[in-house]
Tab-separated table of C-alpha atoms in Angstrom:
chain	number	residue	atom	x	y	z
A	1	MET	CA	0.000	0.000	0.000
A	2	ASP	CA	2.843	2.419	0.848
A	3	ASP	CA	4.526	1.759	-2.506
A	4	LEU	CA	1.254	2.381	-4.330
A	5	GLN	CA	0.706	5.664	-2.522
A	6	ARG	CA	4.249	6.815	-3.337
A	7	TRP	CA	3.710	5.972	-7.011
A	8	ALA	CA	0.421	7.894	-7.076
A	9	VAL	CA	1.944	10.971	-5.463
A	10	GLN	CA	4.858	10.877	-7.896
A	11	HIS	CA	2.692	10.619	-11.005
A	12	PHE	CA	-0.265	12.702	-9.836
A	13	PRO	CA	1.152	15.657	-7.880
A	14	GLY	CA	-1.358	17.344	-5.647
A	15	GLY	CA	-3.610	14.304	-5.442
A	16	GLU	CA	-4.890	13.203	-2.053
A	17	LEU	CA	-5.812	9.723	-0.863
A	18	SER	CA	-9.573	9.511	-0.345
A	19	HIS	CA	-10.256	5.758	-0.194
A	20	SER	CA	-8.305	2.522	-0.006
A	21	TRP	CA	-9.215	-1.125	0.181
A	22	SER	CA	-7.742	-4.573	-0.255
A	23	ALA	CA	-9.021	-8.018	-1.135
A	24	GLN	CA	-8.022	-11.636	-1.078
A	25	ASP	CA	-8.816	-14.091	-3.828
A	26	TYR	CA	-9.135	-17.847	-4.002
A	27	GLU	CA	-6.437	-19.517	-6.090
A	28	PRO	CA	-7.307	-23.017	-7.348
A	29	ALA	CA	-4.611	-25.668	-7.302
A	30	GLY	CA	-4.856	-26.087	-11.087
A	31	ALA	CA	-4.798	-22.291	-11.727
A	32	VAL	CA	-8.087	-22.519	-13.698
A	33	PRO	CA	-11.401	-21.504	-12.043
A	34	TYR	CA	-13.834	-24.186	-10.929
A	35	VAL	CA	-17.018	-23.606	-12.946
A	36	GLY	CA	-19.905	-26.008	-13.417
A	37	ALA	CA	-22.189	-28.394	-11.598
A	38	VAL	CA	-21.133	-29.492	-8.125
A	39	PRO	CA	-20.664	-33.301	-8.186
A	40	TRP	CA	-23.404	-35.333	-6.474
A	41	SER	CA	-25.373	-32.160	-5.587
A	42	GLY	CA	-28.247	-32.288	-8.020
A	43	ASN	CA	-28.846	-28.924	-9.648
A	44	VAL	CA	-26.257	-26.900	-7.713
A	45	HIS	CA	-23.763	-25.003	-9.865
A	46	THR	CA	-20.743	-23.046	-8.737
A	47	ALA	CA	-18.141	-20.611	-10.034
A	48	THR	CA	-15.092	-19.844	-7.891
A	49	GLY	CA	-11.313	-19.579	-7.914
A	50	TYR	CA	-10.978	-16.537	-10.208
A	51	ASN	CA	-7.496	-15.786	-8.825
A	52	LYS	CA	-7.829	-11.975	-9.171
A	53	TRP	CA	-9.285	-12.198	-12.676
A	54	GLY	CA	-12.946	-11.925	-11.745
A	55	MET	CA	-13.870	-9.275	-14.315
A	56	THR	CA	-13.066	-11.631	-17.184
A	57	ASN	CA	-13.466	-15.055	-15.572
A	58	GLY	CA	-16.774	-13.981	-14.012
A	59	VAL	CA	-18.235	-13.180	-17.442
A	60	ALA	CA	-16.899	-16.411	-18.909
A	61	ALA	CA	-18.310	-18.373	-15.981
A	62	ALA	CA	-21.744	-16.752	-16.374
A	63	LEU	CA	-21.846	-17.654	-20.075
A	64	ALA	CA	-20.717	-21.217	-19.350
A	65	LEU	CA	-23.203	-21.807	-16.516
A	66	SER	CA	-26.168	-20.318	-18.360
A	67	ALA	CA	-25.413	-22.444	-21.416
A	68	ASP	CA	-25.034	-25.544	-19.250
A	69	ILE	CA	-28.330	-24.948	-17.441
A	70	LEU	CA	-30.347	-23.896	-20.514
A	71	GLY	CA	-28.864	-26.485	-22.860
A	72	GLY	CA	-26.875	-24.067	-25.017
A	73	ASP	CA	-23.660	-24.667	-26.919
A	74	SER	CA	-20.556	-24.086	-24.805
A	75	SER	CA	-17.927	-26.434	-26.215
A	76	TRP	CA	-15.207	-23.909	-25.307
A	77	ALA	CA	-16.360	-23.933	-21.669
A	78	ARG	CA	-16.308	-27.713	-21.464
A	79	ILE	CA	-12.639	-27.605	-22.465
A	80	LEU	CA	-11.665	-24.589	-20.359
A	81	PHE	CA	-13.531	-25.456	-17.187
A	82	ARG	CA	-13.392	-29.243	-17.225
A	83	THR	CA	-12.586	-30.691	-13.802
A	84	ARG	CA	-9.101	-32.129	-13.700
A	85	ILE	CA	-6.840	-32.899	-10.760
A	86	SER	CA	-3.273	-33.670	-11.679
A	87	ALA	CA	-0.516	-35.012	-9.467
A	88	HIS	CA	0.838	-31.459	-9.230
A	89	ASP	CA	-2.559	-30.176	-8.063
A	90	ALA	CA	-2.751	-32.869	-5.393
A	91	ALA	CA	0.779	-32.105	-4.191
A	92	SER	CA	-0.030	-28.387	-4.069
A	93	THR	CA	-3.098	-29.096	-1.944
A	94	VAL	CA	-1.081	-31.224	0.493
A	95	GLN	CA	1.564	-28.497	0.768
A	96	ALA	CA	-1.077	-25.835	1.442
A	97	ASN	CA	-2.619	-27.898	4.233
A	98	ASN	CA	0.823	-28.520	5.735
A	99	GLU	CA	1.358	-24.752	5.829
A	100	VAL	CA	-1.995	-24.362	7.580
A	101	ALA	CA	-0.871	-26.855	10.232
A	102	VAL	CA	2.383	-24.944	10.760
A	103	GLU	CA	0.472	-21.656	11.100
A	104	MET	CA	-1.865	-23.271	13.631
A	105	ILE	CA	1.002	-24.467	15.839
A	106	SER	CA	3.138	-21.327	15.565
A	107	GLY	CA	0.124	-19.106	16.232
A	108	TRP	CA	-0.707	-20.846	19.484
A	109	LEU	CA	2.909	-20.976	20.622
A	110	GLY	CA	3.455	-17.312	19.839
A	111	GLY	CA	0.200	-16.210	21.425
A	112	LEU	CA	0.857	-18.081	24.647
A	113	ALA	CA	4.449	-16.878	24.915
A	114	ARG	CA	3.673	-13.162	25.258
A	115	THR	CA	2.179	-11.250	28.165
A	116	ARG	CA	1.262	-7.573	28.218
A	117	SER	CA	-0.784	-5.316	30.473
A	118	VAL	CA	-0.531	-2.028	28.515
A	119	ASN	CA	-2.661	-1.358	25.441
A	120	PRO	CA	-0.673	-0.910	22.203
A	121	PRO	CA	-0.317	2.487	20.463
A	122	GLU	CA	-2.909	3.829	18.024
A	123	GLY	CA	-3.437	1.597	14.991
A	124	GLN	CA	-1.527	-1.346	16.398
A	125	GLY	CA	-2.516	-4.703	17.842
A	126	VAL	CA	-0.801	-7.534	19.691
A	127	VAL	CA	-1.636	-11.106	20.731
A	128	VAL	CA	-0.903	-11.936	24.374
A	129	ARG	CA	-1.676	-14.638	26.943
A	130	ASP	CA	-4.586	-14.148	29.328
A	131	ASN	CA	-5.551	-16.989	31.696
A	132	GLY	CA	-3.911	-19.495	29.385
A	133	ARG	CA	-5.691	-18.301	26.234
A	134	PRO	CA	-4.504	-16.051	23.365
A	135	VAL	CA	-6.126	-12.618	23.560
A	136	GLY	CA	-5.918	-9.683	21.157
A	137	LEU	CA	-5.290	-6.117	22.334
A	138	CYS	CA	-5.577	-3.229	19.895
A	139	THR	CA	-6.213	0.493	19.766
A	140	VAL	CA	-8.227	2.039	16.922
A	141	GLN	CA	-9.402	5.665	16.765
A	142	GLY	CA	-8.470	6.188	20.372
A	143	LYS	CA	-10.493	3.231	21.654
A	144	SER	CA	-8.887	0.093	23.074
A	145	HIS	CA	-10.338	-3.349	22.412
A	146	LYS	CA	-9.744	-6.762	23.944
A	147	VAL	CA	-11.080	-9.835	22.160
A	148	SER	CA	-10.466	-13.531	21.896
A	149	VAL	CA	-8.226	-14.180	18.903
A	150	ILE	CA	-9.192	-17.827	18.542
A	151	CYS	CA	-10.832	-18.030	15.130
A	152	PRO	CA	-14.360	-19.492	15.476
A	153	HIS	CA	-13.875	-21.324	12.182
A	154	LEU	CA	-11.239	-23.947	13.045
A	155	GLY	CA	-9.395	-22.540	16.045
A	156	GLY	CA	-6.450	-20.762	14.456
A	157	VAL	CA	-4.874	-17.812	16.269
A	158	LEU	CA	-5.546	-14.499	14.548
A	159	GLY	CA	-2.942	-11.854	13.807
A	160	TRP	CA	-3.234	-8.073	13.646
A	161	ASN	CA	-3.346	-6.465	10.189
A	162	ASP	CA	-1.800	-2.985	10.498
A	163	ALA	CA	-2.877	-1.884	7.011
A	164	GLU	CA	-6.553	-2.801	7.438
A	165	GLN	CA	-6.643	-2.554	11.239
A	166	SER	CA	-8.342	-5.917	11.489
A	167	TRP	CA	-7.798	-9.337	13.040
A	168	ASP	CA	-6.963	-11.830	10.262
A	169	CYS	CA	-6.733	-15.618	10.359
A	170	PRO	CA	-3.626	-17.063	8.654
A	171	LEU	CA	-5.318	-20.442	8.197
A	172	HIS	CA	-8.268	-19.790	5.883
A	173	GLY	CA	-8.545	-16.005	5.620
A	174	SER	CA	-11.365	-15.079	8.008
A	175	ARG	CA	-11.202	-11.412	9.024
A	176	PHE	CA	-12.691	-9.462	11.932
A	177	THR	CA	-12.931	-5.823	12.970
A	178	ALA	CA	-10.950	-4.451	15.902
A	179	ASP	CA	-13.852	-5.231	18.242
A	180	GLY	CA	-14.507	-8.708	16.832
A	181	GLN	CA	-17.255	-8.247	14.229
A	182	ILE	CA	-17.062	-10.466	11.121
A	183	LEU	CA	-15.621	-8.872	7.994
A	184	GLU	CA	-15.029	-11.961	5.884
A	185	GLY	CA	-15.545	-15.726	6.117
A	186	PRO	CA	-15.316	-18.661	6.139
A	187	ALA	CA	-15.982	-18.013	9.854
A	188	THR	CA	-19.685	-17.475	10.605
A	189	ARG	CA	-19.480	-16.189	14.188
A	190	GLU	CA	-17.926	-13.060	15.640
A	191	LEU	CA	-15.155	-13.168	18.199
A	192	GLY	CA	-15.833	-13.580	21.906
A	193	HIS	CA	-15.020	-10.933	24.481
A	194	PRO	CA	-13.684	-11.292	28.029
A	195	VAL	CA	-16.168	-11.144	30.854
A	196	LEU	CA	-15.016	-10.277	34.346
A	197	CYS	CA	-17.605	-8.945	36.772
A	198	VAL	CA	-20.918	-9.921	35.229
A	199	ALA	CA	-23.406	-8.645	37.796
A	200	VAL	CA	-23.704	-7.540	41.381
A	201	PHE	CA	-26.660	-8.505	43.555
A	202	GLY	CA	-26.952	-7.760	47.235
A	203	GLY	CA	-23.332	-6.630	47.339
A	204	VAL	CA	-22.141	-9.927	45.890
A	205	GLY	CA	-20.078	-9.751	42.696
A	206	VAL	CA	-20.712	-12.580	40.250
A	207	PHE	CA	-17.745	-13.453	38.030
A	208	GLY	CA	-17.966	-15.754	35.048
A	209	ARG	CA	-16.197	-17.115	31.981
A	210	ASP	CA	-17.061	-19.869	29.581
A	211	GLU	CA	-14.837	-22.897	29.042
A	212	LYS	CA	-12.682	-20.874	26.625
A	213	GLY	CA	-12.385	-17.876	28.919
A	214	PHE	CA	-14.771	-15.794	26.804
A	215	LEU	CA	-18.467	-15.292	26.285
A	216	PRO	CA	-20.128	-14.639	22.932
A	217	ARG	CA	-20.804	-10.959	22.373
A	218	GLY	CA	-24.091	-9.809	23.868
A	219	LEU	CA	-24.507	-12.812	26.191
A	220	ASP	CA	-24.534	-11.889	29.875
A	221	LEU	CA	-24.541	-14.254	32.809
A	222	VAL	CA	-27.083	-13.175	35.417
A	223	SER	CA	-27.247	-14.676	38.857
A	224	SER	CA	-29.458	-13.593	41.713
A	225	ALA	CA	-28.523	-13.787	45.373
A	226	ALA	CA	-31.041	-14.445	48.105
């Protein structure tokens, strides 16, 4: 992003940055998008794996799928998008999953090795240990946040993305806002948040945590005292 901004300033003097964004794309093992009917699914069709070429591959996929569903002629699509898994594709898939396993282990080891009691500076985040669990601390727009950084998808430990100011999963790409809201899947649940003193009744403080040390956002434990 910094290199892109420097290039823009150099070639367009006087210009000011108004918006920025980033994206991540799915890259199929065989480098060609998967387009067509999903095996053993009946009438379910899919188009994915554009690998940053969605503007062209998306159009091609739409033409191929519509022809397939409506019985049109798409001989070019049958050649281009035919399902094929070579030995190289299989090896690439195994390597990718091995890297996921390494990220899983290193994330947990790194998260449990650090302790910190002071919130990080503006725009930064850090993963630390809290009661034996990895916790994320960050500061965005002057507000500090503390969330569980265990990805609700498959349990990977999230990392802080300085450029986007988000918590990102190195395993499968799930992303969350600074306070734990979902930005991008495959995760389907937001991050948990620490709960200390839940309620006070009759001068008695009730403290609670779930088995992971966190409660889902918005869920409060209430206990009454006689």
